[in-house]
Amino acid sequence: MSTELILGGARSGKSSYALAKALAHDGPVFWLATAQAFDEEMQERILRHKAERPAHWQTLEAPLQLAAALTQSQDQFCVIDCLTLWLSNWLCLEDMAGWATEKQAFIAAAAAHQGTLLLVSNEVGFGIVPDNPLARLFRDEAGRLHQDIATQAANVTLIVAGIPMPVKRGGC
């Protein structure tokens, strides 16, 4: 098992980094997408991302039940893009109890995953303290999620301006 948490700001190149690693993999790839198309711009963005991936890759859209979706990938090379969209989906439901349960199930599923697992997420903790409760909750929950995953991940990479910067390599 090899897990890599890939963090970066918006448009930092984190998804491109994960895509390049998946394209370099010579076996099957399982891609878990968490985005939901609530408007036309997001629909177009999702279509562009789908067009970047080879048609033979298995893609599963999992906006909420990410733990169950991850168990379907078993021992495959798996990319999840992106964890902060997944968190946003839960926050929109206003179901923090459900989020807490799903988050713990996902952490367990990620720990049990036997293949390569690339987890893409937005680092949102570098900015100012948000001015509203929902934004602060999002920032706090994203930070906690990243810490929980980074603890068990073998590798953590921060992407800045398209440049991967190793944060953690080869250990827990």
mmCIF file with all atom_site columns, C-alpha atoms in Angstrom, residues 86-159:
data_model
loop_
_atom_site.group_PDB
_atom_site.id
_atom_site.type_symbol
_atom_site.label_atom_id
_atom_site.label_alt_id
_atom_site.label_comp_id
_atom_site.label_asym_id
_atom_site.label_entity_id
_atom_site.label_seq_id
_atom_site.pdbx_PDB_ins_code
_atom_site.Cartn_x
_atom_site.Cartn_y
_atom_site.Cartn_z
_atom_site.occupancy
_atom_site.B_iso_or_equiv
_atom_site.pdbx_formal_charge
_atom_site.auth_seq_id
_atom_site.auth_comp_id
_atom_site.auth_asym_id
_atom_site.auth_atom_id
_atom_site.pdbx_PDB_model_num
ATOM 1  C CA . TRP A 1 86  ? -16.246 16.030 -0.882 1.00 0.00 ? 86  TRP A CA 1
ATOM 2  C CA . LEU A 1 87  ? -16.208 18.030 2.366  1.00 0.00 ? 87  LEU A CA 1
ATOM 3  C CA . SER A 1 88  ? -18.115 20.881 0.676  1.00 0.00 ? 88  SER A CA 1
ATOM 4  C CA . ASN A 1 89  ? -20.781 18.431 -0.463 1.00 0.00 ? 89  ASN A CA 1
ATOM 5  C CA . TRP A 1 90  ? -21.282 17.309 3.137  1.00 0.00 ? 90  TRP A CA 1
ATOM 6  C CA . LEU A 1 91  ? -21.339 20.871 4.488  1.00 0.00 ? 91  LEU A CA 1
ATOM 7  C CA . CYS A 1 92  ? -24.055 21.759 1.964  1.00 0.00 ? 92  CYS A CA 1
ATOM 8  C CA . LEU A 1 93  ? -26.168 18.984 3.488  1.00 0.00 ? 93  LEU A CA 1
ATOM 9  C CA . GLU A 1 94  ? -25.711 20.534 6.942  1.00 0.00 ? 94  GLU A CA 1
ATOM 10 C CA . ASP A 1 95  ? -25.240 17.025 8.341  1.00 0.00 ? 95  ASP A CA 1
ATOM 11 C CA . MET A 1 96  ? -22.183 17.175 10.597 1.00 0.00 ? 96  MET A CA 1
ATOM 12 C CA . ALA A 1 97  ? -23.028 13.882 12.279 1.00 0.00 ? 97  ALA A CA 1
ATOM 13 C CA . GLY A 1 98  ? -23.162 12.195 8.869  1.00 0.00 ? 98  GLY A CA 1
ATOM 14 C CA . TRP A 1 99  ? -19.883 13.894 7.904  1.00 0.00 ? 99  TRP A CA 1
ATOM 15 C CA . ALA A 1 100 ? -18.153 12.681 11.059 1.00 0.00 ? 100 ALA A CA 1
ATOM 16 C CA . THR A 1 101 ? -19.307 9.103  10.429 1.00 0.00 ? 101 THR A CA 1
ATOM 17 C CA . GLU A 1 102 ? -18.384 9.166  6.737  1.00 0.00 ? 102 GLU A CA 1
ATOM 18 C CA . LYS A 1 103 ? -15.011 10.782 7.436  1.00 0.00 ? 103 LYS A CA 1
ATOM 19 C CA . GLN A 1 104 ? -14.074 8.039  9.920  1.00 0.00 ? 104 GLN A CA 1
ATOM 20 C CA . ALA A 1 105 ? -15.254 5.345  7.489  1.00 0.00 ? 105 ALA A CA 1
ATOM 21 C CA . PHE A 1 106 ? -13.154 6.935  4.756  1.00 0.00 ? 106 PHE A CA 1
ATOM 22 C CA . ILE A 1 107 ? -10.038 7.170  6.947  1.00 0.00 ? 107 ILE A CA 1
ATOM 23 C CA . ALA A 1 108 ? -10.434 3.456  7.724  1.00 0.00 ? 108 ALA A CA 1
ATOM 24 C CA . ALA A 1 109 ? -11.012 2.572  4.057  1.00 0.00 ? 109 ALA A CA 1
ATOM 25 C CA . ALA A 1 110 ? -7.925  4.551  3.031  1.00 0.00 ? 110 ALA A CA 1
ATOM 26 C CA . ALA A 1 111 ? -5.830  2.772  5.675  1.00 0.00 ? 111 ALA A CA 1
ATOM 27 C CA . ALA A 1 112 ? -7.073  -0.612 4.413  1.00 0.00 ? 112 ALA A CA 1
ATOM 28 C CA . HIS A 1 113 ? -6.513  0.175  0.716  1.00 0.00 ? 113 HIS A CA 1
ATOM 29 C CA . GLN A 1 114 ? -3.942  -2.240 -0.712 1.00 0.00 ? 114 GLN A CA 1
ATOM 30 C CA . GLY A 1 115 ? -3.002  -0.380 -3.891 1.00 0.00 ? 115 GLY A CA 1
ATOM 31 C CA . THR A 1 116 ? -1.558  3.018  -4.648 1.00 0.00 ? 116 THR A CA 1
ATOM 32 C CA . LEU A 1 117 ? -3.845  5.791  -3.438 1.00 0.00 ? 117 LEU A CA 1
ATOM 33 C CA . LEU A 1 118 ? -3.473  9.427  -4.510 1.00 0.00 ? 118 LEU A CA 1
ATOM 34 C CA . LEU A 1 119 ? -5.631  11.868 -2.565 1.00 0.00 ? 119 LEU A CA 1
ATOM 35 C CA . VAL A 1 120 ? -5.997  15.359 -4.062 1.00 0.00 ? 120 VAL A CA 1
ATOM 36 C CA . SER A 1 121 ? -7.156  18.201 -1.829 1.00 0.00 ? 121 SER A CA 1
ATOM 37 C CA . ASN A 1 122 ? -7.032  21.984 -1.490 1.00 0.00 ? 122 ASN A CA 1
ATOM 38 C CA . GLU A 1 123 ? -4.828  23.410 1.232  1.00 0.00 ? 123 GLU A CA 1
ATOM 39 C CA . VAL A 1 124 ? -6.976  26.208 2.641  1.00 0.00 ? 124 VAL A CA 1
ATOM 40 C CA . GLY A 1 125 ? -5.167  26.988 5.872  1.00 0.00 ? 125 GLY A CA 1
ATOM 41 C CA . PHE A 1 126 ? -2.670  29.536 4.542  1.00 0.00 ? 126 PHE A CA 1
ATOM 42 C CA . GLY A 1 127 ? -5.134  32.416 4.330  1.00 0.00 ? 127 GLY A CA 1
ATOM 43 C CA . ILE A 1 128 ? -6.782  34.706 6.819  1.00 0.00 ? 128 ILE A CA 1
ATOM 44 C CA . VAL A 1 129 ? -9.395  33.537 9.290  1.00 0.00 ? 129 VAL A CA 1
ATOM 45 C CA . PRO A 1 130 ? -12.657 33.527 7.308  1.00 0.00 ? 130 PRO A CA 1
ATOM 46 C CA . ASP A 1 131 ? -15.308 36.065 8.281  1.00 0.00 ? 131 ASP A CA 1
ATOM 47 C CA . ASN A 1 132 ? -18.248 33.682 8.562  1.00 0.00 ? 132 ASN A CA 1
ATOM 48 C CA . PRO A 1 133 ? -19.051 30.501 10.495 1.00 0.00 ? 133 PRO A CA 1
ATOM 49 C CA . LEU A 1 134 ? -19.509 28.235 7.445  1.00 0.00 ? 134 LEU A CA 1
ATOM 50 C CA . ALA A 1 135 ? -16.165 29.231 5.917  1.00 0.00 ? 135 ALA A CA 1
ATOM 51 C CA . ARG A 1 136 ? -14.421 28.765 9.279  1.00 0.00 ? 136 ARG A CA 1
ATOM 52 C CA . LEU A 1 137 ? -16.036 25.342 9.662  1.00 0.00 ? 137 LEU A CA 1
ATOM 53 C CA . PHE A 1 138 ? -14.885 24.384 6.163  1.00 0.00 ? 138 PHE A CA 1
ATOM 54 C CA . ARG A 1 139 ? -11.320 25.527 6.862  1.00 0.00 ? 139 ARG A CA 1
ATOM 55 C CA . ASP A 1 140 ? -11.222 23.744 10.221 1.00 0.00 ? 140 ASP A CA 1
ATOM 56 C CA . GLU A 1 141 ? -12.706 20.475 8.933  1.00 0.00 ? 141 GLU A CA 1
ATOM 57 C CA . ALA A 1 142 ? -10.385 20.465 5.899  1.00 0.00 ? 142 ALA A CA 1
ATOM 58 C CA . GLY A 1 143 ? -7.398  20.986 8.167  1.00 0.00 ? 143 GLY A CA 1
ATOM 59 C CA . ARG A 1 144 ? -8.457  18.163 10.480 1.00 0.00 ? 144 ARG A CA 1
ATOM 60 C CA . LEU A 1 145 ? -9.104  15.851 7.520  1.00 0.00 ? 145 LEU A CA 1
ATOM 61 C CA . HIS A 1 146 ? -5.669  16.593 6.061  1.00 0.00 ? 146 HIS A CA 1
ATOM 62 C CA . GLN A 1 147 ? -3.985  15.963 9.411  1.00 0.00 ? 147 GLN A CA 1
ATOM 63 C CA . ASP A 1 148 ? -5.773  12.626 9.834  1.00 0.00 ? 148 ASP A CA 1
ATOM 64 C CA . ILE A 1 149 ? -4.792  11.498 6.349  1.00 0.00 ? 149 ILE A CA 1
ATOM 65 C CA . ALA A 1 150 ? -1.225  12.822 6.544  1.00 0.00 ? 150 ALA A CA 1
ATOM 66 C CA . THR A 1 151 ? -0.659  10.826 9.722  1.00 0.00 ? 151 THR A CA 1
ATOM 67 C CA . GLN A 1 152 ? -1.223  7.532  7.902  1.00 0.00 ? 152 GLN A CA 1
ATOM 68 C CA . ALA A 1 153 ? 0.006   8.515  4.416  1.00 0.00 ? 153 ALA A CA 1
ATOM 69 C CA . ALA A 1 154 ? 3.478   7.436  3.370  1.00 0.00 ? 154 ALA A CA 1
ATOM 70 C CA . ASN A 1 155 ? 3.879   10.595 1.291  1.00 0.00 ? 155 ASN A CA 1
ATOM 71 C CA . VAL A 1 156 ? 2.555   14.149 1.426  1.00 0.00 ? 156 VAL A CA 1
ATOM 72 C CA . THR A 1 157 ? 3.274   16.523 -1.455 1.00 0.00 ? 157 THR A CA 1
ATOM 73 C CA . LEU A 1 158 ? 2.525   20.239 -1.581 1.00 0.00 ? 158 LEU A CA 1
ATOM 74 C CA . ILE A 1 159 ? 2.082   21.634 -5.088 1.00 0.00 ? 159 ILE A CA 1
#
